[in-house]
Amino acid sequence: MTKKNKETIAMKWSYSPALESKDHINLREKYDLFINGKWMKPSSGKYFKTFNPADESFLAEVAHADAKDVDKAVQAARDAYNNVWSKISPSERAKYIYRIARLMQERAREFAVIETLDAGKTIRESRDVDVPLACNHFFYYAGWADKLDYAFPNRKVSSLGVAGQIIPWNFPLLMAAWKIAPALAAGNTVVLKPAETTPLTALKLAEIIEESGLPAGVVNIVTGFGDTGAAIVNHPDTDKIAFTGSTNVGKMIQKSLAGTNKKITLELGGKSANIIFEDAPIDQAVEGIINGIFFNQGHVCCAGSRLFVQESIADVVIRKLKDRMRSLFVGNPLDKNTDIGAINSKEQLATILKYINIGKEEGAEIFQLACDIPDKGYYCPPTLFTNVAQSSVIAQEEIFGPVLTIQTFRTVDEVIQKANNSPFGLAAGVWTDKGSRIFNLTTKLKAGVIWANTYNKFDPSSPFGGYKESGFGREGGLHGLSAYVKLS
Ligand code: ADP
């Protein structure tokens, strides 16, 4: 451990380490591709390594799928769609999806530990948020599988065919669940690609899918990099592309799909506003700010990364926020006391540090928690900037790390304008005692999700998605189901 600031450290409680055990997890040394219900070697023979960002240790080797492998996976998904999945009754489909959900629940601890090892997120979060929510998505959509006619009354509902799904590294298992569960419930088959830095829980899910007896080819999991994702997008026999990731790649995907008949949903970046009015419950709001940006190291597309505080309470909010930041623990994500785990990769840490430097150069005032961080691994202490201009790069661009910008406002109209002055529109938070003000803002803020007096709350029945450069289409709830059906 490196010593940084004795004064800050002295203010904290100290805890003995409480490391979650790794004894019960079962990881292979090498993972092949899960295609047509079997584990297949990649046709190129190439594998890549996945590491633990908390200490840079090697975790496993993973196959790199090329266009030939993707073609096999799409073929398998097509055959499974034509011959099995579209033929069996919806209630049979539901049983398989329930079975997957239950098997995931039984292995919840194993999933949580592997997610923490591969992604760097805290065990508290993978155990209490990612894994239970992922299971709940399967349970929720299993319930719709035999009720599609009630979901869309007076419409004829049909499935789309083969869905190609590409997911990012910030919520690896949860994003797989968001994508696979509604696709299967609506009667589609799937080819899914996890992110290159976090493939392990999707591969664990493949093991569970195998164990569940789901007919071969209904779900295929191919691992690889951007080229693997592009092969899925450009394959002529995929009927739907669902992508969650960066706005740049989302734009490229949209361009390459222009003029095709493929249905598409994109969930992209964000720069979400968290707005605190003077009548808000301040201590709760401070907790909401912490949860909104420092939760998951800021690796959340809907992170409340732009804080707007009404001028009259700015001093007190900033003081309380700094005090609360001083009590946070940054470190080994497997330790149950840790609040802020590891940044997902070396590259992402470099991006975050680049933005922190830009913020300083732009003249904003920085406050960063001075704390011990492990010598190995990728870590960034929680950081906030005050004196931030609306036009500042750190207030405009997505950082995807534990970095908060703070601006003040006087009137409701002013904060609406400031909050909407962003190329993104994924989420927002509003903290106030007045219900009428909440309703006023929810109609005027251009954000797909708006939380009132809370932040970062998710439920499988509630749709999630963005405006503007944050993408289009919704995941979760009935809206999420409608992205996987044809209605006539
Ligand atoms: P991030 O910046 O969050 O890593 P990316 O958009 O680069 O987001 O990655 C999200 C997912 O998209 C990953 O699974 C990645 O491998 C995949 N991907 C990257 N480039 C492409 C591409 N050109 N076409 C399709 N998928 C891609």
Coordinates of C-alpha atoms and ligand atoms in Angstrom, one line a residue:
M1 CA 0.0 0.0 0.0
T2 CA 1.2 3.5 -0.7
K3 CA 0.7 6.2 1.8
K4 CA -1.0 9.3 0.6
N5 CA -2.6 11.5 3.2
K6 CA -2.4 10.6 6.9
E7 CA -5.0 13.3 7.9
T8 CA -7.7 12.0 5.7
I9 CA -7.0 8.4 6.6
A10 CA -7.1 9.1 10.3
M11 CA -10.7 10.4 10.0
K12 CA -11.9 7.0 8.9
W13 CA -13.0 4.0 10.8
S14 CA -10.6 1.2 10.2
Y15 CA -11.9 -2.3 9.4
S16 CA -10.1 -5.6 9.3
P17 CA -10.2 -7.0 5.7
A18 CA -13.3 -9.0 5.0
L19 CA -12.4 -10.8 1.8
E20 CA -15.1 -12.8 0.0
S21 CA -13.8 -16.3 -0.6
K22 CA -12.8 -17.5 -4.0
D23 CA -12.7 -21.2 -3.0
H24 CA -16.2 -22.0 -4.4
I25 CA -15.7 -20.7 -7.9
N26 CA -15.0 -22.8 -10.8
L27 CA -13.1 -21.2 -13.6
R28 CA -11.6 -23.0 -16.6
E29 CA -8.1 -22.1 -17.8
K30 CA -9.4 -21.8 -21.3
Y31 CA -12.8 -21.1 -22.8
D32 CA -14.0 -22.0 -26.3
L33 CA -17.0 -20.6 -28.1
F34 CA -20.5 -21.8 -27.1
I35 CA -22.1 -22.5 -30.4
N36 CA -25.0 -24.9 -31.1
G37 CA -25.0 -26.2 -27.5
K38 CA -21.3 -27.2 -27.7
W39 CA -17.9 -25.7 -26.9
M40 CA -16.1 -25.2 -30.1
K41 CA -12.5 -24.1 -30.8
P42 CA -12.2 -20.8 -32.7
S43 CA -11.4 -21.4 -36.4
S44 CA -8.4 -19.2 -36.2
G45 CA -7.0 -21.0 -33.2
K46 CA -6.6 -17.6 -31.5
Y47 CA -7.3 -17.0 -27.8
F48 CA -6.9 -13.8 -25.7
K49 CA -6.3 -13.4 -22.0
T50 CA -8.6 -11.8 -19.5
F51 CA -7.1 -10.3 -16.3
N52 CA -8.3 -9.2 -12.9
P53 CA -8.1 -5.3 -13.0
A54 CA -7.8 -5.3 -9.2
D55 CA -4.3 -6.8 -9.2
E56 CA -3.5 -7.5 -12.9
S57 CA -3.5 -11.3 -12.3
F58 CA -4.3 -13.7 -15.1
L59 CA -7.8 -15.2 -15.0
A60 CA -8.4 -17.3 -18.1
E61 CA -7.8 -17.6 -21.8
V62 CA -10.8 -16.9 -24.0
A63 CA -11.4 -17.7 -27.7
H64 CA -11.3 -15.0 -30.3
A65 CA -14.2 -15.6 -32.7
D66 CA -13.8 -14.4 -36.3
A67 CA -16.4 -14.0 -39.1
K68 CA -16.4 -17.8 -39.8
D69 CA -17.2 -18.6 -36.2
V70 CA -19.9 -15.9 -36.1
D71 CA -21.3 -17.4 -39.2
K72 CA -21.5 -20.8 -37.5
A73 CA -23.2 -19.2 -34.5
V74 CA -25.8 -17.4 -36.7
Q75 CA -26.4 -20.6 -38.6
A76 CA -27.0 -22.5 -35.4
A77 CA -29.3 -19.8 -34.1
R78 CA -31.2 -19.8 -37.4
D79 CA -31.7 -23.6 -37.4
A80 CA -32.7 -23.5 -33.8
Y81 CA -35.2 -20.8 -34.6
N82 CA -36.7 -22.6 -37.6
N83 CA -36.8 -26.1 -36.2
V84 CA -37.3 -25.8 -32.5
W85 CA -37.8 -22.4 -30.7
S86 CA -40.5 -21.0 -33.0
K87 CA -42.3 -24.4 -32.9
I88 CA -42.5 -25.1 -29.2
S89 CA -45.4 -23.7 -27.2
P90 CA -44.8 -20.3 -25.4
S91 CA -45.3 -22.0 -22.0
E92 CA -42.5 -24.5 -22.8
R93 CA -40.3 -21.5 -23.6
A94 CA -41.2 -20.0 -20.3
K95 CA -40.2 -23.1 -18.4
Y96 CA -36.7 -23.0 -19.9
I97 CA -36.3 -19.3 -19.0
Y98 CA -37.4 -19.9 -15.5
R99 CA -35.0 -22.8 -15.2
I100 CA -32.1 -20.6 -16.3
A101 CA -33.2 -18.0 -13.7
R102 CA -33.3 -20.6 -10.9
L103 CA -29.9 -22.1 -11.9
M104 CA -28.4 -18.6 -11.8
Q105 CA -29.9 -18.0 -8.4
E106 CA -28.4 -21.2 -7.1
R107 CA -25.0 -20.2 -8.3
A108 CA -25.4 -16.5 -7.3
R109 CA -22.3 -16.4 -5.1
E110 CA -20.1 -17.9 -7.8
F111 CA -21.4 -15.4 -10.4
A112 CA -20.8 -12.5 -8.0
V113 CA -17.2 -13.4 -7.3
I114 CA -16.4 -14.1 -10.9
E115 CA -18.0 -10.7 -11.9
T116 CA -15.9 -8.9 -9.3
L117 CA -12.7 -10.7 -10.4
D118 CA -13.2 -10.0 -14.1
A119 CA -14.7 -6.5 -13.9
G120 CA -13.2 -5.0 -10.8
K121 CA -16.5 -4.0 -9.3
T122 CA -17.1 -4.3 -5.6
I123 CA -18.4 -7.6 -4.3
R124 CA -21.1 -5.7 -2.5
E125 CA -22.3 -4.5 -5.8
S126 CA -22.0 -7.7 -7.8
R127 CA -23.6 -9.6 -5.0
D128 CA -26.4 -7.2 -4.2
V129 CA -27.1 -5.5 -7.5
D130 CA -25.8 -7.2 -10.6
V131 CA -26.5 -10.9 -9.9
P132 CA -30.0 -10.5 -8.3
L133 CA -31.1 -8.1 -11.0
A134 CA -29.9 -10.4 -13.7
C135 CA -31.8 -13.3 -12.2
N136 CA -34.9 -11.1 -11.9
H137 CA -34.8 -10.2 -15.5
F138 CA -35.0 -13.8 -16.5
F139 CA -37.8 -14.4 -14.0
Y140 CA -39.7 -11.3 -15.2
Y141 CA -39.5 -12.1 -18.9
A142 CA -40.2 -15.8 -18.3
G143 CA -43.6 -14.6 -17.1
W144 CA -44.3 -12.8 -20.3
A145 CA -43.4 -15.7 -22.6
D146 CA -46.9 -17.2 -22.7
K147 CA -48.7 -13.9 -22.3
L148 CA -47.6 -12.0 -25.4
D149 CA -51.1 -11.5 -26.6
Y150 CA -51.9 -9.8 -23.3
A151 CA -48.8 -7.7 -23.5
F152 CA -49.9 -6.3 -26.8
P153 CA -53.7 -6.5 -26.9
N154 CA -55.5 -6.5 -30.3
R155 CA -52.2 -6.9 -32.1
K156 CA -50.8 -10.0 -33.8
V157 CA -47.4 -10.7 -32.2
S158 CA -44.6 -12.5 -34.0
S159 CA -41.0 -13.1 -33.2
L160 CA -38.2 -11.5 -35.3
G161 CA -35.8 -14.5 -35.8
V162 CA -32.1 -14.3 -34.9
A163 CA -31.0 -11.5 -32.5
G164 CA -27.4 -10.4 -32.6
Q165 CA -26.5 -8.8 -29.2
I166 CA -23.3 -7.0 -28.3
I167 CA -22.7 -5.9 -24.7
P168 CA -20.2 -3.7 -22.8
W169 CA -18.0 -4.3 -19.7
N170 CA -19.7 -2.3 -17.1
F171 CA -22.5 -4.7 -16.1
P172 CA -21.4 -7.9 -17.9
L173 CA -23.9 -10.4 -16.6
L174 CA -26.7 -8.0 -16.1
M175 CA -26.4 -6.7 -19.7
A176 CA -26.4 -10.3 -21.0
A177 CA -29.6 -10.9 -19.0
W178 CA -31.2 -7.6 -20.3
K179 CA -30.5 -8.8 -23.8
I180 CA -31.1 -12.6 -23.7
A181 CA -34.2 -12.8 -21.5
P182 CA -36.6 -10.7 -23.5
A183 CA -35.3 -12.1 -26.8
L184 CA -36.0 -15.7 -25.7
A185 CA -39.4 -14.8 -24.2
A186 CA -40.5 -13.2 -27.5
G187 CA -39.5 -16.4 -29.3
N188 CA -36.2 -15.3 -30.9
T189 CA -32.8 -17.1 -30.8
V190 CA -29.6 -15.3 -29.9
V191 CA -25.9 -14.8 -30.7
L192 CA -24.4 -12.7 -27.9
K193 CA -20.9 -11.2 -27.7
P194 CA -19.6 -10.0 -24.3
A195 CA -16.9 -7.3 -24.0
E196 CA -13.3 -8.4 -24.4
T197 CA -12.3 -7.3 -20.9
T198 CA -15.2 -9.1 -19.1
P199 CA -16.2 -12.3 -20.9
L200 CA -16.3 -14.7 -17.9
T201 CA -19.8 -14.3 -16.5
A202 CA -21.4 -14.6 -20.0
L203 CA -19.4 -17.9 -20.4
K204 CA -20.6 -19.0 -17.0
L205 CA -24.1 -18.3 -18.1
A206 CA -23.4 -20.5 -21.2
E207 CA -22.6 -23.3 -18.8
I208 CA -25.9 -22.8 -17.0
I209 CA -27.7 -22.6 -20.3
E210 CA -26.1 -26.0 -21.2
E211 CA -27.2 -27.4 -17.8
S212 CA -30.7 -26.1 -18.3
G213 CA -31.2 -28.3 -21.3
L214 CA -32.2 -25.3 -23.5
P215 CA -32.3 -26.7 -27.1
A216 CA -28.9 -26.4 -28.9
G217 CA -28.4 -23.2 -30.8
V218 CA -31.1 -21.1 -29.1
V219 CA -28.4 -19.1 -27.3
N220 CA -24.9 -18.9 -28.7
I221 CA -22.1 -17.0 -27.0
V222 CA -19.1 -15.9 -29.0
T223 CA -16.2 -14.0 -27.5
G224 CA -13.9 -11.6 -29.1
F225 CA -13.2 -7.9 -29.9
G226 CA -14.7 -5.2 -32.1
D227 CA -14.2 -7.3 -35.2
T228 CA -16.3 -10.1 -33.7
G229 CA -19.0 -7.6 -32.9
A230 CA -18.9 -6.1 -36.4
A231 CA -19.2 -9.7 -37.9
I232 CA -22.4 -10.1 -35.9
V233 CA -23.8 -6.7 -37.0
N234 CA -22.9 -7.3 -40.7
H235 CA -24.0 -10.9 -40.9
P236 CA -26.8 -11.0 -43.5
D237 CA -28.9 -13.5 -41.5
T238 CA -29.4 -11.5 -38.2
D239 CA -32.8 -9.9 -37.9
K240 CA -32.2 -7.7 -35.0
I241 CA -29.1 -6.0 -33.5
A242 CA -29.1 -4.9 -29.9
F243 CA -26.1 -3.0 -28.8
T244 CA -25.0 -1.4 -25.6
G245 CA -21.7 0.5 -25.6
S246 CA -20.0 3.7 -26.7
T247 CA -21.7 6.3 -28.8
N248 CA -18.9 6.1 -31.4
V249 CA -19.4 2.4 -32.0
G250 CA -23.2 2.8 -31.9
K251 CA -23.0 5.4 -34.7
M252 CA -20.9 3.0 -36.8
I253 CA -23.4 0.2 -36.2
Q254 CA -26.3 2.5 -37.2
K255 CA -24.5 3.5 -40.4
S256 CA -23.7 -0.1 -41.4
L257 CA -27.3 -1.1 -40.8
A258 CA -28.9 1.8 -42.7
G259 CA -31.0 0.4 -45.6
T260 CA -31.3 -3.1 -44.1
N261 CA -34.5 -4.5 -42.7
K262 CA -32.8 -5.3 -39.3
K263 CA -34.5 -4.0 -36.2
I264 CA -32.0 -2.1 -34.0
T265 CA -31.8 -0.8 -30.5
L266 CA -28.8 1.2 -29.2
E267 CA -28.1 2.0 -25.6
L268 CA -25.1 4.4 -25.6
G269 CA -23.3 6.9 -23.5
G270 CA -24.6 9.5 -21.0
K271 CA -23.7 12.6 -19.1
S272 CA -26.7 12.6 -16.7
A273 CA -27.7 15.5 -14.6
N274 CA -28.4 15.1 -10.9
I275 CA -30.3 18.2 -9.7
I276 CA -30.6 19.2 -6.0
F277 CA -33.1 21.9 -5.1
E278 CA -32.9 23.9 -1.8
D279 CA -35.9 22.1 -0.3
A280 CA -34.4 18.6 -0.9
P281 CA -33.5 16.4 2.1
I282 CA -29.8 17.2 1.9
D283 CA -28.3 14.1 3.6
Q284 CA -30.3 11.8 1.5
A285 CA -29.4 13.8 -1.6
V286 CA -25.7 13.6 -0.7
E287 CA -26.1 9.8 -0.4
G288 CA -27.8 9.8 -3.8
I289 CA -25.0 11.8 -5.4
I290 CA -22.4 9.3 -4.0
N291 CA -24.5 6.4 -5.2
G292 CA -25.1 8.1 -8.6
I293 CA -21.5 8.7 -9.6
F294 CA -19.1 6.7 -7.3
F295 CA -21.2 3.5 -7.4
N296 CA -19.4 1.0 -9.7
Q297 CA -16.5 3.4 -10.1
G298 CA -18.6 5.6 -12.3
H299 CA -18.8 2.8 -14.8
V300 CA -22.5 3.4 -15.3
C301 CA -23.9 4.8 -18.5
C302 CA -26.6 6.6 -16.5
A303 CA -24.1 7.8 -13.8
G304 CA -25.2 11.2 -12.3
S305 CA -21.9 12.7 -13.5
R306 CA -23.1 16.4 -13.7
L307 CA -24.3 17.7 -10.4
F308 CA -26.5 20.8 -10.3
V309 CA -27.0 22.4 -6.9
Q310 CA -29.3 25.3 -6.1
E311 CA -27.0 28.2 -5.2
S312 CA -28.5 28.8 -1.7
I313 CA -27.4 25.3 -0.5
A314 CA -24.3 24.8 -2.6
D315 CA -21.8 25.4 0.2
V316 CA -23.5 23.0 2.6
V317 CA -24.0 20.3 -0.1
I318 CA -20.4 20.5 -1.2
R319 CA -19.1 20.4 2.4
K320 CA -21.3 17.3 3.2
L321 CA -20.3 15.7 -0.1
K322 CA -16.6 16.1 0.7
D323 CA -17.1 14.7 4.2
R324 CA -18.9 11.7 2.9
M325 CA -16.2 11.1 0.2
R326 CA -13.6 11.1 3.0
S327 CA -15.3 8.1 4.5
L328 CA -15.2 6.0 1.3
F329 CA -12.9 3.0 1.0
V330 CA -11.1 2.5 -2.3
G331 CA -9.4 -0.8 -2.8
N332 CA -9.7 -4.6 -3.3
P333 CA -13.1 -5.1 -4.7
L334 CA -13.4 -8.6 -3.1
D335 CA -13.3 -6.9 0.3
K336 CA -16.9 -6.4 1.6
N337 CA -15.8 -3.0 3.2
T338 CA -14.7 -1.6 -0.2
D339 CA -16.9 1.2 -1.6
I340 CA -15.0 1.8 -4.8
G341 CA -13.2 -1.0 -6.5
A342 CA -10.9 -1.2 -9.5
I343 CA -11.3 0.6 -12.8
N344 CA -12.1 -2.0 -15.5
S345 CA -8.9 -1.7 -17.5
K346 CA -5.6 0.1 -17.9
E347 CA -7.0 1.9 -21.0
Q348 CA -10.1 3.1 -19.1
L349 CA -7.9 4.3 -16.2
A350 CA -5.8 6.3 -18.8
T351 CA -9.0 7.8 -20.2
I352 CA -10.2 8.9 -16.8
L353 CA -6.8 10.4 -15.8
K354 CA -6.7 12.3 -19.1
Y355 CA -10.1 13.9 -18.3
I356 CA -9.0 14.7 -14.8
N357 CA -6.0 16.6 -16.3
I358 CA -8.2 18.4 -18.8
G359 CA -10.4 19.5 -15.8
K360 CA -7.4 20.9 -14.0
E361 CA -6.1 22.6 -17.2
E362 CA -9.5 24.1 -17.8
G363 CA -9.2 25.9 -14.4
A364 CA -11.8 23.9 -12.5
E365 CA -11.1 23.3 -8.8
I366 CA -10.4 19.7 -7.9
F367 CA -11.1 17.7 -4.8
Q368 CA -9.9 14.2 -4.7
L369 CA -10.1 11.7 -1.9
A370 CA -6.5 11.2 -0.6
C371 CA -6.3 7.6 0.3
D372 CA -4.2 4.4 0.1
I373 CA -4.6 2.5 -3.1
P374 CA -3.1 -0.9 -3.8
D375 CA 0.3 -0.9 -5.6
K376 CA -1.0 -3.2 -8.3
G377 CA -4.2 -2.9 -10.3
Y378 CA -6.1 0.1 -11.7
Y379 CA -7.6 2.5 -9.2
C380 CA -8.9 6.1 -9.3
P381 CA -10.0 7.8 -6.0
P382 CA -13.4 9.6 -6.1
T383 CA -12.9 13.1 -7.6
L384 CA -15.0 16.2 -7.8
F385 CA -14.6 19.4 -9.7
T386 CA -16.2 22.8 -8.7
N387 CA -15.9 26.0 -10.7
V388 CA -16.9 24.1 -13.8
A389 CA -18.1 26.0 -16.8
Q390 CA -21.1 24.7 -18.8
S391 CA -18.8 24.5 -21.9
S392 CA -16.1 22.7 -20.1
V393 CA -15.0 19.4 -21.7
I394 CA -15.4 17.6 -18.3
A395 CA -19.0 18.8 -18.1
Q396 CA -19.8 17.8 -21.7
E397 CA -18.0 14.5 -22.5
E398 CA -18.6 11.1 -20.9
I399 CA -15.7 10.2 -18.6
F400 CA -17.0 6.8 -17.4
G401 CA -15.2 7.0 -14.1
P402 CA -15.6 8.3 -10.5
V403 CA -15.5 12.0 -11.5
L404 CA -18.2 14.5 -10.7
T405 CA -18.6 18.0 -12.0
I406 CA -20.5 20.5 -9.9
Q407 CA -22.4 23.6 -11.2
T408 CA -24.9 25.8 -9.4
F409 CA -28.2 27.3 -10.5
R410 CA -30.8 29.8 -9.3
T411 CA -34.0 29.1 -11.1
V412 CA -35.9 26.1 -12.4
D413 CA -35.7 27.3 -16.0
E414 CA -32.0 27.8 -15.8
V415 CA -31.3 24.3 -14.5
I416 CA -33.6 22.7 -17.2
Q417 CA -31.6 24.5 -19.9
K418 CA -28.3 23.6 -18.4
A419 CA -29.2 20.0 -17.8
N420 CA -30.5 19.6 -21.4
N421 CA -27.5 21.3 -22.9
S422 CA -25.8 18.0 -23.6
P423 CA -25.5 15.8 -26.6
F424 CA -26.7 12.9 -24.3
G425 CA -30.0 12.2 -22.7
L426 CA -30.0 9.0 -20.8
A427 CA -31.0 9.7 -17.2
A428 CA -31.5 12.5 -14.6
G429 CA -32.2 12.8 -10.9
V430 CA -34.3 15.5 -9.3
W431 CA -34.2 16.1 -5.5
T432 CA -37.0 18.3 -4.1
D433 CA -39.8 18.2 -1.6
K434 CA -42.3 19.4 -4.2
G435 CA -44.2 16.9 -6.2
S436 CA -45.3 19.5 -8.7
R437 CA -41.7 20.4 -9.4
I438 CA -40.9 16.8 -10.0
F439 CA -43.7 16.6 -12.6
N440 CA -42.6 19.8 -14.2
L441 CA -39.0 18.6 -14.6
T442 CA -39.9 15.1 -15.8
T443 CA -41.8 16.6 -18.7
K444 CA -39.0 19.1 -19.6
L445 CA -35.8 17.2 -19.0
K446 CA -34.7 15.3 -22.2
A447 CA -33.7 12.1 -20.5
G448 CA -35.1 8.6 -20.9
V449 CA -35.1 7.8 -17.2
I450 CA -35.7 10.3 -14.4
W451 CA -35.4 9.4 -10.8
A452 CA -37.1 11.5 -8.1
N453 CA -35.4 11.7 -4.7
T454 CA -33.3 8.7 -5.5
Y455 CA -30.8 7.6 -8.1
N456 CA -29.7 4.5 -9.9
K457 CA -32.7 2.3 -9.1
F458 CA -33.5 -0.5 -11.5
D459 CA -36.3 -2.9 -11.8
P460 CA -36.9 -5.5 -14.6
S461 CA -40.4 -4.1 -15.2
S462 CA -39.3 -0.6 -15.8
P463 CA -38.0 0.5 -19.2
F464 CA -34.6 2.0 -19.6
G465 CA -33.1 3.9 -22.6
G466 CA -32.1 7.2 -23.9
Y467 CA -32.7 10.3 -26.0
K468 CA -30.3 12.0 -28.5
E469 CA -26.8 10.5 -28.6
S470 CA -27.7 8.2 -25.7
G471 CA -29.4 5.9 -28.3
F472 CA -32.9 4.7 -28.9
G473 CA -35.1 1.8 -28.0
R474 CA -35.9 0.7 -24.5
E475 CA -34.8 -2.3 -22.4
G476 CA -36.8 -3.6 -19.5
G477 CA -40.5 -3.9 -19.0
L478 CA -43.0 -4.2 -21.9
H479 CA -41.0 -1.7 -23.9
G480 CA -38.1 -4.1 -23.7
L481 CA -40.2 -6.9 -25.0
S482 CA -41.6 -4.9 -27.9
A483 CA -38.0 -4.4 -29.1
Y484 CA -38.0 -8.2 -29.9
V485 CA -41.4 -8.6 -31.6
K486 CA -43.1 -7.7 -34.8
L487 CA -46.6 -6.3 -34.2
S488 CA -49.3 -6.3 -36.9
Ligands
ADP1 P1 -16.6 0.8 -24.4 O1 -16.0 2.1 -24.8 O2 -17.7 0.9 -23.4 O3 -15.7 -0.3 -24.3 P2 -17.3 -0.1 -27.0 O4 -18.5 0.5 -27.8 O5 -16.0 0.0 -27.5 O6 -17.6 0.4 -25.5 O7 -17.6 -1.7 -26.7 C1 -18.9 -2.2 -26.4 C2 -19.0 -3.6 -27.1 O8 -19.0 -3.3 -28.5 C3 -17.8 -4.5 -26.8 O9 -18.4 -5.8 -26.7 C4 -16.9 -4.4 -28.0 O10 -16.1 -5.5 -28.3 C5 -18.0 -4.2 -29.1 N1 -17.5 -3.5 -30.3 C6 -16.4 -2.6 -30.4 N2 -16.3 -2.2 -31.7 C7 -17.3 -2.7 -32.4 C8 -17.7 -2.6 -33.8 N3 -17.1 -1.9 -34.7 N4 -18.8 -3.3 -34.1 C9 -19.5 -4.0 -33.2 N5 -19.2 -4.2 -32.0 C10 -18.1 -3.5 -31.5

